[in-house]
PDB file of C-alpha atoms and ligand atoms in Angstrom:
ATOM      1  CA  MET A   1       8.390  22.633  10.427  1.00 58.00           C
ATOM      2  CA  ALA A   2       5.998  19.867  11.361  1.00 70.00           C
ATOM      3  CA  LYS A   3       3.541  18.952   8.627  1.00 86.00           C
ATOM      4  CA  LYS A   4       1.414  16.028   7.622  1.00 95.00           C
ATOM      5  CA  LEU A   5       2.616  14.123   4.577  1.00 98.00           C
ATOM      6  CA  LEU A   6       1.034  11.605   2.242  1.00 98.00           C
ATOM      7  CA  ILE A   7       3.037   9.002   0.338  1.00 98.00           C
ATOM      8  CA  ALA A   8       1.300   6.973  -2.334  1.00 98.00           C
ATOM      9  CA  ALA A   9       3.053   3.929  -3.780  1.00 98.00           C
ATOM     10  CA  ASN A  10       2.131   3.390  -7.426  1.00 98.00           C
ATOM     11  CA  TRP A  11       3.089  -0.190  -8.199  1.00 98.00           C
ATOM     12  CA  LYS A  12       1.852   0.237 -11.779  1.00 98.00           C
ATOM     13  CA  MET A  13       1.577  -3.051 -13.737  1.00 98.00           C
ATOM     14  CA  ASN A  14       4.003  -4.981 -11.565  1.00 98.00           C
ATOM     15  CA  LEU A  15       3.866  -7.869  -9.078  1.00 98.00           C
ATOM     16  CA  SER A  16       1.692 -10.977  -9.031  1.00 98.00           C
ATOM     17  CA  PRO A  17      -0.832 -11.282  -6.171  1.00 98.00           C
ATOM     18  CA  HIS A  18       1.659 -13.438  -4.295  1.00 98.00           C
ATOM     19  CA  GLN A  19       4.563 -11.000  -4.820  1.00 98.00           C
ATOM     20  CA  ALA A  20       2.348  -8.081  -3.834  1.00 98.00           C
ATOM     21  CA  SER A  21       1.259  -9.744  -0.614  1.00 98.00           C
ATOM     22  CA  VAL A  22       4.886 -10.571   0.276  1.00 98.00           C
ATOM     23  CA  LEU A  23       5.939  -6.940  -0.283  1.00 98.00           C
ATOM     24  CA  THR A  24       2.984  -5.725   1.783  1.00 98.00           C
ATOM     25  CA  SER A  25       3.845  -7.890   4.763  1.00 96.00           C
ATOM     26  CA  ARG A  26       7.563  -7.005   4.564  1.00 97.00           C
ATOM     27  CA  LEU A  27       6.708  -3.302   4.523  1.00 97.00           C
ATOM     28  CA  ALA A  28       4.438  -3.776   7.518  1.00 96.00           C
ATOM     29  CA  GLN A  29       7.263  -5.408   9.472  1.00 95.00           C
ATOM     30  CA  LYS A  30       9.683  -2.547   8.850  1.00 95.00           C
ATOM     31  CA  ILE A  31       7.553   0.594   8.714  1.00 95.00           C
ATOM     32  CA  VAL A  32       6.506   2.164  11.985  1.00 91.00           C
ATOM     33  CA  ALA A  33       3.108   3.863  11.947  1.00 87.00           C
ATOM     34  CA  SER A  34       3.186   7.651  12.279  1.00 92.00           C
ATOM     35  CA  ARG A  35       0.116   9.814  12.656  1.00 93.00           C
ATOM     36  CA  ASP A  36       1.843  12.485  10.562  1.00 96.00           C
ATOM     37  CA  VAL A  37       2.529  10.317   7.520  1.00 97.00           C
ATOM     38  CA  GLU A  38      -0.219   8.527   5.623  1.00 98.00           C
ATOM     39  CA  ILE A  39       0.956   5.719   3.338  1.00 98.00           C
ATOM     40  CA  VAL A  40      -1.220   4.463   0.507  1.00 98.00           C
ATOM     41  CA  LEU A  41      -0.388   1.292  -1.411  1.00 98.00           C
ATOM     42  CA  CYS A  42      -1.800   1.246  -4.957  1.00 98.00           C
ATOM     43  CA  PRO A  43      -1.354  -2.252  -6.412  1.00 98.00           C
ATOM     44  CA  PRO A  44      -2.819  -3.505  -9.693  1.00 98.00           C
ATOM     45  CA  THR A  45      -6.530  -4.294  -9.281  1.00 97.00           C
ATOM     46  CA  VAL A  46      -5.911  -8.031  -9.528  1.00 97.00           C
ATOM     47  CA  ASP A  47      -3.672  -7.801  -6.426  1.00 98.00           C
ATOM     48  CA  LEU A  48      -6.127  -5.895  -4.211  1.00 97.00           C
ATOM     49  CA  TYR A  49      -7.527  -9.009  -2.541  1.00 97.00           C
ATOM     50  CA  ALA A  50      -4.101 -10.407  -1.660  1.00 97.00           C
ATOM     51  CA  VAL A  51      -2.735  -7.060  -0.470  1.00 98.00           C
ATOM     52  CA  ASN A  52      -5.840  -6.361   1.569  1.00 97.00           C
ATOM     53  CA  ARG A  53      -5.421  -9.683   3.381  1.00 96.00           C
ATOM     54  CA  GLU A  54      -1.911  -8.682   4.492  1.00 94.00           C
ATOM     55  CA  LEU A  55      -2.691  -5.022   5.098  1.00 95.00           C
ATOM     56  CA  ASP A  56      -1.821  -3.559   8.477  1.00 95.00           C
ATOM     57  CA  THR A  57      -4.537  -0.908   8.484  1.00 96.00           C
ATOM     58  CA  LYS A  58      -2.828   1.067  11.237  1.00 95.00           C
ATOM     59  CA  LYS A  59       0.033   1.709   8.810  1.00 96.00           C
ATOM     60  CA  PHE A  60      -1.401   1.610   5.319  1.00 97.00           C
ATOM     61  CA  LYS A  61      -4.385   2.583   3.258  1.00 98.00           C
ATOM     62  CA  LEU A  62      -5.238   0.903  -0.008  1.00 98.00           C
ATOM     63  CA  GLY A  63      -5.668   2.618  -3.361  1.00 98.00           C
ATOM     64  CA  SER A  64      -6.495   1.568  -6.919  1.00 98.00           C
ATOM     65  CA  GLN A  65      -4.699   2.848 -10.007  1.00 98.00           C
ATOM     66  CA  ASP A  66      -7.868   3.863 -11.850  1.00 98.00           C
ATOM     67  CA  ILE A  67     -11.659   3.704 -11.714  1.00 98.00           C
ATOM     68  CA  SER A  68     -14.211   3.685 -14.485  1.00 98.00           C
ATOM     69  CA  GLU A  69     -16.106   6.829 -15.381  1.00 98.00           C
ATOM     70  CA  PHE A  70     -19.235   4.675 -15.692  1.00 98.00           C
ATOM     71  CA  GLU A  71     -21.480   3.380 -12.920  1.00 97.00           C
ATOM     72  CA  GLU A  72     -21.760  -0.196 -14.239  1.00 97.00           C
ATOM     73  CA  GLY A  73     -22.555  -2.148 -17.365  1.00 98.00           C
ATOM     74  CA  PRO A  74     -20.885  -3.145 -20.620  1.00 98.00           C
ATOM     75  CA  HIS A  75     -17.349  -1.820 -20.025  1.00 98.00           C
ATOM     76  CA  THR A  76     -15.102  -4.832 -20.356  1.00 97.00           C
ATOM     77  CA  GLY A  77     -12.029  -4.751 -18.189  1.00 96.00           C
ATOM     78  CA  ASP A  78     -13.048  -1.685 -16.164  1.00 97.00           C
ATOM     79  CA  ASN A  79     -13.794  -1.452 -12.459  1.00 97.00           C
ATOM     80  CA  ALA A  80     -16.621   0.704 -11.120  1.00 98.00           C
ATOM     81  CA  ALA A  81     -16.117   2.982  -8.131  1.00 98.00           C
ATOM     82  CA  SER A  82     -19.068   1.265  -6.458  1.00 97.00           C
ATOM     83  CA  MET A  83     -17.181  -2.059  -6.707  1.00 97.00           C
ATOM     84  CA  LEU A  84     -13.893  -0.660  -5.427  1.00 97.00           C
ATOM     85  CA  LYS A  85     -15.481   1.215  -2.570  1.00 95.00           C
ATOM     86  CA  GLY A  86     -15.070  -0.771   0.587  1.00 90.00           C
ATOM     87  CA  TRP A  87     -11.732  -2.037  -0.716  1.00 94.00           C
ATOM     88  CA  VAL A  88      -9.901   1.191  -1.401  1.00 98.00           C
ATOM     89  CA  ASP A  89      -9.780   4.613   0.228  1.00 98.00           C
ATOM     90  CA  TYR A  90      -7.897   6.233  -2.649  1.00 98.00           C
ATOM     91  CA  SER A  91      -7.663   5.954  -6.414  1.00 98.00           C
ATOM     92  CA  ILE A  92      -5.037   7.358  -8.760  1.00 98.00           C
ATOM     93  CA  ILE A  93      -6.916   9.166 -11.530  1.00 98.00           C
ATOM     94  CA  GLY A  94      -5.618  10.489 -14.846  1.00 98.00           C
ATOM     95  CA  HIS A  95      -2.096   9.142 -14.626  1.00 98.00           C
ATOM     96  CA  SER A  96      -0.094  10.197 -17.693  1.00 97.00           C
ATOM     97  CA  GLU A  97       0.477   6.532 -18.596  1.00 97.00           C
ATOM     98  CA  ARG A  98      -3.303   6.088 -18.895  1.00 97.00           C
ATOM     99  CA  ARG A  99      -3.592   9.328 -20.849  1.00 96.00           C
ATOM    100  CA  ARG A 100      -0.920   7.877 -23.182  1.00 96.00           C
ATOM    101  CA  ASP A 101      -1.966   4.183 -23.331  1.00 96.00           C
ATOM    102  CA  GLU A 102      -5.748   4.526 -23.072  1.00 96.00           C
ATOM    103  CA  ALA A 103      -6.093   7.967 -24.681  1.00 96.00           C
ATOM    104  CA  GLU A 104      -7.779   9.230 -21.521  1.00 98.00           C
ATOM    105  CA  THR A 105      -8.900  12.818 -21.946  1.00 98.00           C
ATOM    106  CA  ASP A 106      -9.343  15.519 -19.332  1.00 98.00           C
ATOM    107  CA  GLU A 107     -13.121  15.241 -19.861  1.00 98.00           C
ATOM    108  CA  VAL A 108     -13.077  11.510 -19.033  1.00 98.00           C
ATOM    109  CA  ILE A 109     -10.827  12.187 -16.070  1.00 98.00           C
ATOM    110  CA  ALA A 110     -13.307  14.798 -14.792  1.00 98.00           C
ATOM    111  CA  LYS A 111     -16.027  12.126 -14.767  1.00 98.00           C
ATOM    112  CA  LYS A 112     -13.747   9.713 -12.925  1.00 98.00           C
ATOM    113  CA  MET A 113     -12.985  12.382 -10.312  1.00 98.00           C
ATOM    114  CA  ALA A 114     -16.688  12.912  -9.672  1.00 98.00           C
ATOM    115  CA  MET A 115     -17.346   9.169  -9.612  1.00 98.00           C
ATOM    116  CA  ALA A 116     -14.595   8.617  -7.027  1.00 98.00           C
ATOM    117  CA  ILE A 117     -15.740  11.400  -4.704  1.00 98.00           C
ATOM    118  CA  ARG A 118     -19.376  10.401  -4.878  1.00 97.00           C
ATOM    119  CA  ASN A 119     -18.430   6.868  -3.863  1.00 98.00           C
ATOM    120  CA  GLY A 120     -16.320   7.971  -0.914  1.00 97.00           C
ATOM    121  CA  ILE A 121     -12.969   7.290  -2.630  1.00 98.00           C
ATOM    122  CA  THR A 122     -10.301  10.001  -2.454  1.00 98.00           C
ATOM    123  CA  PRO A 123      -9.015  10.616  -5.992  1.00 98.00           C
ATOM    124  CA  ILE A 124      -5.315  11.314  -6.500  1.00 98.00           C
ATOM    125  CA  LEU A 125      -5.477  13.367  -9.689  1.00 98.00           C
ATOM    126  CA  CYS A 126      -2.300  13.435 -11.793  1.00 98.00           C
ATOM    127  CA  VAL A 127      -1.475  16.439 -13.945  1.00 98.00           C
ATOM    128  CA  GLY A 128       1.767  17.316 -15.671  1.00 98.00           C
ATOM    129  CA  ASP A 129       3.558  18.856 -18.628  1.00 97.00           C
ATOM    130  CA  THR A 130       5.585  17.078 -21.314  1.00 95.00           C
ATOM    131  CA  LEU A 131       9.145  18.028 -22.212  1.00 92.00           C
ATOM    132  CA  LEU A 132       7.839  19.729 -25.343  1.00 95.00           C
ATOM    133  CA  ASP A 133       5.354  21.788 -23.291  1.00 96.00           C
ATOM    134  CA  ARG A 134       8.226  22.885 -21.085  1.00 94.00           C
ATOM    135  CA  GLU A 135      10.577  23.679 -23.959  1.00 94.00           C
ATOM    136  CA  MET A 136       7.854  25.737 -25.669  1.00 96.00           C
ATOM    137  CA  GLY A 137       7.283  27.670 -22.435  1.00 95.00           C
ATOM    138  CA  HIS A 138       3.720  26.313 -22.132  1.00 96.00           C
ATOM    139  CA  ALA A 139       4.110  24.113 -19.050  1.00 97.00           C
ATOM    140  CA  VAL A 140       2.076  26.259 -16.650  1.00 97.00           C
ATOM    141  CA  ARG A 141      -0.727  26.826 -19.146  1.00 98.00           C
ATOM    142  CA  VAL A 142      -0.948  23.104 -19.969  1.00 98.00           C
ATOM    143  CA  VAL A 143      -1.158  22.093 -16.317  1.00 98.00           C
ATOM    144  CA  ASN A 144      -3.697  24.804 -15.521  1.00 98.00           C
ATOM    145  CA  ASP A 145      -5.831  23.732 -18.495  1.00 98.00           C
ATOM    146  CA  GLN A 146      -5.741  20.147 -17.216  1.00 98.00           C
ATOM    147  CA  LEU A 147      -6.796  21.331 -13.772  1.00 98.00           C
ATOM    148  CA  SER A 148      -9.674  23.424 -15.018  1.00 98.00           C
ATOM    149  CA  VAL A 149     -11.216  20.543 -17.026  1.00 98.00           C
ATOM    150  CA  CYS A 150     -10.355  17.679 -14.653  1.00 98.00           C
ATOM    151  CA  LEU A 151     -11.869  19.525 -11.680  1.00 98.00           C
ATOM    152  CA  SER A 152     -14.839  20.940 -13.591  1.00 98.00           C
ATOM    153  CA  LEU A 153     -17.467  18.568 -12.148  1.00 98.00           C
ATOM    154  CA  LEU A 154     -16.477  19.173  -8.522  1.00 98.00           C
ATOM    155  CA  THR A 155     -17.660  21.733  -5.988  1.00 97.00           C
ATOM    156  CA  ALA A 156     -15.338  23.864  -3.841  1.00 96.00           C
ATOM    157  CA  GLU A 157     -16.310  21.699  -0.891  1.00 96.00           C
ATOM    158  CA  GLU A 158     -15.325  18.534  -2.764  1.00 97.00           C
ATOM    159  CA  LEU A 159     -11.852  19.979  -3.404  1.00 97.00           C
ATOM    160  CA  GLY A 160     -11.259  19.276   0.284  1.00 96.00           C
ATOM    161  CA  GLN A 161     -11.651  15.571  -0.480  1.00 97.00           C
ATOM    162  CA  ILE A 162      -9.118  15.236  -3.270  1.00 98.00           C
ATOM    163  CA  VAL A 163      -5.364  15.021  -3.696  1.00 98.00           C
ATOM    164  CA  ILE A 164      -3.527  16.399  -6.743  1.00 98.00           C
ATOM    165  CA  THR A 165      -0.115  15.237  -7.905  1.00 98.00           C
ATOM    166  CA  TYR A 166       2.114  17.428 -10.024  1.00 98.00           C
ATOM    167  CA  GLU A 167       3.829  14.775 -12.084  1.00 97.00           C
ATOM    168  CA  PRO A 168       5.839  16.157 -15.012  1.00 96.00           C
ATOM    169  CA  VAL A 169       5.719  13.523 -17.741  1.00 94.00           C
ATOM    170  CA  TRP A 170       9.413  14.074 -18.531  1.00 92.00           C
ATOM    171  CA  ALA A 171      10.373  13.223 -14.955  1.00 92.00           C
ATOM    172  CA  ILE A 172       8.585   9.864 -14.689  1.00 92.00           C
ATOM    173  CA  SER A 173      10.593   6.636 -14.603  1.00 86.00           C
ATOM    174  CA  SER A 174      13.974   8.256 -14.916  1.00 75.00           C
ATOM    175  CA  GLY A 175      15.319   6.295 -11.974  1.00 58.00           C
ATOM    176  CA  ASP A 176      18.410   5.732 -14.083  1.00 52.00           C
ATOM    177  CA  GLY A 177      20.667   7.863 -11.940  1.00 55.00           C
ATOM    178  CA  LYS A 178      20.731  10.589 -14.605  1.00 60.00           C
ATOM    179  CA  GLY A 179      18.802  12.909 -12.361  1.00 62.00           C
ATOM    180  CA  ASN A 180      15.967  13.631 -14.786  1.00 76.00           C
ATOM    181  CA  TYR A 181      13.574  14.332 -11.946  1.00 82.00           C
ATOM    182  CA  ALA A 182      12.126  17.791 -11.505  1.00 90.00           C
ATOM    183  CA  LYS A 183      14.261  19.768  -9.097  1.00 92.00           C
ATOM    184  CA  PRO A 184      12.461  21.474  -6.210  1.00 94.00           C
ATOM    185  CA  ALA A 185      13.315  24.824  -7.827  1.00 94.00           C
ATOM    186  CA  GLU A 186      11.375  23.690 -10.930  1.00 93.00           C
ATOM    187  CA  VAL A 187       8.493  22.239  -8.929  1.00 96.00           C
ATOM    188  CA  ALA A 188       7.968  25.273  -6.676  1.00 96.00           C
ATOM    189  CA  PRO A 189       6.757  27.802  -9.300  1.00 97.00           C
ATOM    190  CA  MET A 190       4.470  25.196 -10.877  1.00 97.00           C
ATOM    191  CA  VAL A 191       2.868  24.331  -7.550  1.00 98.00           C
ATOM    192  CA  THR A 192       2.356  28.023  -6.794  1.00 97.00           C
ATOM    193  CA  ALA A 193       0.728  28.464 -10.211  1.00 98.00           C
ATOM    194  CA  MET A 194      -1.497  25.425  -9.576  1.00 98.00           C
ATOM    195  CA  ARG A 195      -2.617  26.774  -6.212  1.00 98.00           C
ATOM    196  CA  ASN A 196      -3.367  30.188  -7.771  1.00 97.00           C
ATOM    197  CA  SER A 197      -5.359  28.563 -10.531  1.00 98.00           C
ATOM    198  CA  ILE A 198      -7.392  26.473  -8.046  1.00 98.00           C
ATOM    199  CA  GLU A 199      -7.998  29.652  -6.062  1.00 97.00           C
ATOM    200  CA  GLU A 200      -9.327  31.367  -9.187  1.00 97.00           C
ATOM    201  CA  LEU A 201     -11.542  28.417 -10.064  1.00 97.00           C
ATOM    202  CA  PHE A 202     -12.938  27.642  -6.614  1.00 97.00           C
ATOM    203  CA  GLY A 203     -12.503  30.718  -4.455  1.00 95.00           C
ATOM    204  CA  GLU A 204     -10.386  32.068  -1.693  1.00 93.00           C
ATOM    205  CA  GLY A 205      -8.641  29.618   0.592  1.00 94.00           C
ATOM    206  CA  VAL A 206      -9.268  26.535  -1.601  1.00 95.00           C
ATOM    207  CA  GLY A 207      -5.939  26.822  -3.409  1.00 94.00           C
ATOM    208  CA  THR A 208      -3.916  26.901  -0.224  1.00 94.00           C
ATOM    209  CA  SER A 209      -5.754  24.051   1.486  1.00 95.00           C
ATOM    210  CA  THR A 210      -5.730  21.560  -1.431  1.00 97.00           C
ATOM    211  CA  LEU A 211      -3.267  18.707  -0.951  1.00 97.00           C
ATOM    212  CA  ILE A 212      -0.595  18.663  -3.666  1.00 98.00           C
ATOM    213  CA  LEU A 213       2.019  15.929  -4.043  1.00 98.00           C
ATOM    214  CA  TYR A 214       5.050  15.713  -6.289  1.00 97.00           C
ATOM    215  CA  GLY A 215       5.615  12.624  -8.464  1.00 97.00           C
ATOM    216  CA  GLY A 216       8.374  11.647 -10.884  1.00 96.00           C
ATOM    217  CA  SER A 217      11.462   9.615 -10.028  1.00 94.00           C
ATOM    218  CA  VAL A 218      11.225  10.194  -6.300  1.00 96.00           C
ATOM    219  CA  ASN A 219      13.981   8.156  -4.674  1.00 94.00           C
ATOM    220  CA  PRO A 220      15.678   7.901  -1.274  1.00 96.00           C
ATOM    221  CA  ASP A 221      18.216  10.592  -2.269  1.00 95.00           C
ATOM    222  CA  ASN A 222      15.788  13.279  -3.398  1.00 95.00           C
ATOM    223  CA  ALA A 223      12.626  12.523  -1.374  1.00 97.00           C
ATOM    224  CA  LYS A 224      13.496  14.717   1.592  1.00 97.00           C
ATOM    225  CA  SER A 225      13.986  17.772  -0.619  1.00 97.00           C
ATOM    226  CA  TYR A 226      10.363  17.482  -1.802  1.00 97.00           C
ATOM    227  CA  PHE A 227       8.956  16.759   1.648  1.00 97.00           C
ATOM    228  CA  GLU A 228      10.657  19.898   2.959  1.00 97.00           C
ATOM    229  CA  MET A 229       9.202  22.124   0.239  1.00 97.00           C
ATOM    230  CA  PRO A 230       6.534  24.565   1.352  1.00 95.00           C
ATOM    231  CA  GLY A 231       3.366  23.764  -0.576  1.00 95.00           C
ATOM    232  CA  ILE A 232       4.227  20.096  -1.156  1.00 97.00           C
ATOM    233  CA  ASP A 233       2.231  17.622   0.923  1.00 98.00           C
ATOM    234  CA  GLY A 234       3.940  14.393  -0.055  1.00 98.00           C
ATOM    235  CA  ALA A 235       4.868  12.203  -3.003  1.00 98.00           C
ATOM    236  CA  LEU A 236       3.542   9.711  -5.513  1.00 98.00           C
ATOM    237  CA  VAL A 237       6.294   7.124  -5.825  1.00 97.00           C
ATOM    238  CA  GLY A 238       6.509   4.681  -8.735  1.00 96.00           C
ATOM    239  CA  GLY A 239       9.680   2.658  -9.364  1.00 95.00           C
ATOM    240  CA  ALA A 240      11.181   3.163  -5.915  1.00 95.00           C
ATOM    241  CA  SER A 241       7.988   1.917  -4.247  1.00 97.00           C
ATOM    242  CA  LEU A 242       8.627  -1.552  -5.698  1.00 97.00           C
ATOM    243  CA  ASN A 243      11.966  -1.678  -3.949  1.00 96.00           C
ATOM    244  CA  TYR A 244      11.404  -2.593  -0.312  1.00 94.00           C
ATOM    245  CA  ALA A 245      14.540  -0.876   1.041  1.00 96.00           C
ATOM    246  CA  GLN A 246      14.132   2.262  -1.064  1.00 96.00           C
ATOM    247  CA  PHE A 247      10.493   2.701  -0.153  1.00 97.00           C
ATOM    248  CA  CYS A 248      11.222   2.235   3.562  1.00 97.00           C
ATOM    249  CA  ASP A 249      13.937   4.928   3.273  1.00 97.00           C
ATOM    250  CA  ILE A 250      11.516   7.321   1.566  1.00 97.00           C
ATOM    251  CA  VAL A 251       8.954   6.765   4.317  1.00 97.00           C
ATOM    252  CA  ALA A 252      11.642   7.297   6.961  1.00 97.00           C
ATOM    253  CA  SER A 253      12.538  10.655   5.339  1.00 97.00           C
ATOM    254  CA  ALA A 254       8.888  11.662   5.424  1.00 97.00           C
ATOM    255  CA  VAL A 255       8.604  10.778   9.105  1.00 96.00           C
ATOM    256  CA  THR A 256      11.754  12.806   9.854  1.00 96.00           C
ATOM    257  CA  VAL A 257      10.401  15.868   8.051  1.00 96.00           C
ATOM    258  CA  ALA A 258       6.877  15.493   9.414  1.00 95.00           C
ATOM    259  CA  THR A 259       7.986  15.232  13.011  1.00 92.00           C
ATOM    260  CA  SER A 260      10.862  17.737  13.009  1.00 89.00           C
TER     261      SER A 260
HETATM  262  P1  LIG B   1       8.355   6.976 -10.989  1.00 50.83           P
HETATM  263  O1  LIG B   1       6.778   6.924 -11.232  1.00 50.83           O
HETATM  264  O2  LIG B   1       8.526   7.297  -9.510  1.00 50.83           O
HETATM  265  O3  LIG B   1       8.848   5.624 -11.351  1.00 50.83           O
HETATM  266  O4  LIG B   1       8.878   8.048 -11.834  1.00 50.83           O
HETATM  267  C1  LIG B   1       5.927   7.855 -10.629  1.00 50.83           C
HETATM  268  C2  LIG B   1       4.553   7.688 -11.216  1.00 50.83           C
HETATM  269  O5  LIG B   1       4.461   7.542 -12.445  1.00 50.83           O
HETATM  270  O6  LIG B   1       3.556   7.701 -10.500  1.00 50.83           O
END
């Protein structure tokens, strides 16, 4: 079942420029490039310069954790797509932590998606349900509503240039060994519903060809089960991507699945 996989490392608000460059060079020493597995490192913006200096571009691509919805101007603390372009190939957009901390709405996220694409940056859109959504039986509707607004400024053709991550909010950062990650049996129906919804919004064939990752407490023990899932094209990895050994193990699982 050979398939191409994408693994994005979301370092969140961790690591100084020096620490980030050390991790980058250690990863480069250990990880063997595979044409079937694309690895994207998404450090904090302040670390991009240092990581880029150490980046083995045969093995890694660079991503940011956000971009501004504006082109330029008086937006203190933000980074425009036009400034990040040339540095990054990818950008995480609409992460639930930004929705929570910065009150980012689906409408703002839609603008960021368009801004990324039109500057040649591949957006990694994050969507996901909360525990309450799930308990109320609304999870699928909530995720589909997010998709329909967040993708509303894109054309069917542009859907070929994006990545979507199904990242249930209740499954993020539960690397506490309690197993609060979404089990493949819970992820599968959601991903099918997402693909159907994309198909309805953009037309036949678009839903099946869109890249969809899983994110939420991916670790060396569970990674393979996601990579093996039909309809899952990789993972967005948070906590475990900061741990050199764990991230190398996750990449090794991806290579095994991709080449088997
Ligand atoms: P986690 O984070 O792997 O630590 O749960 C994933 C993410 O939030 O992108």
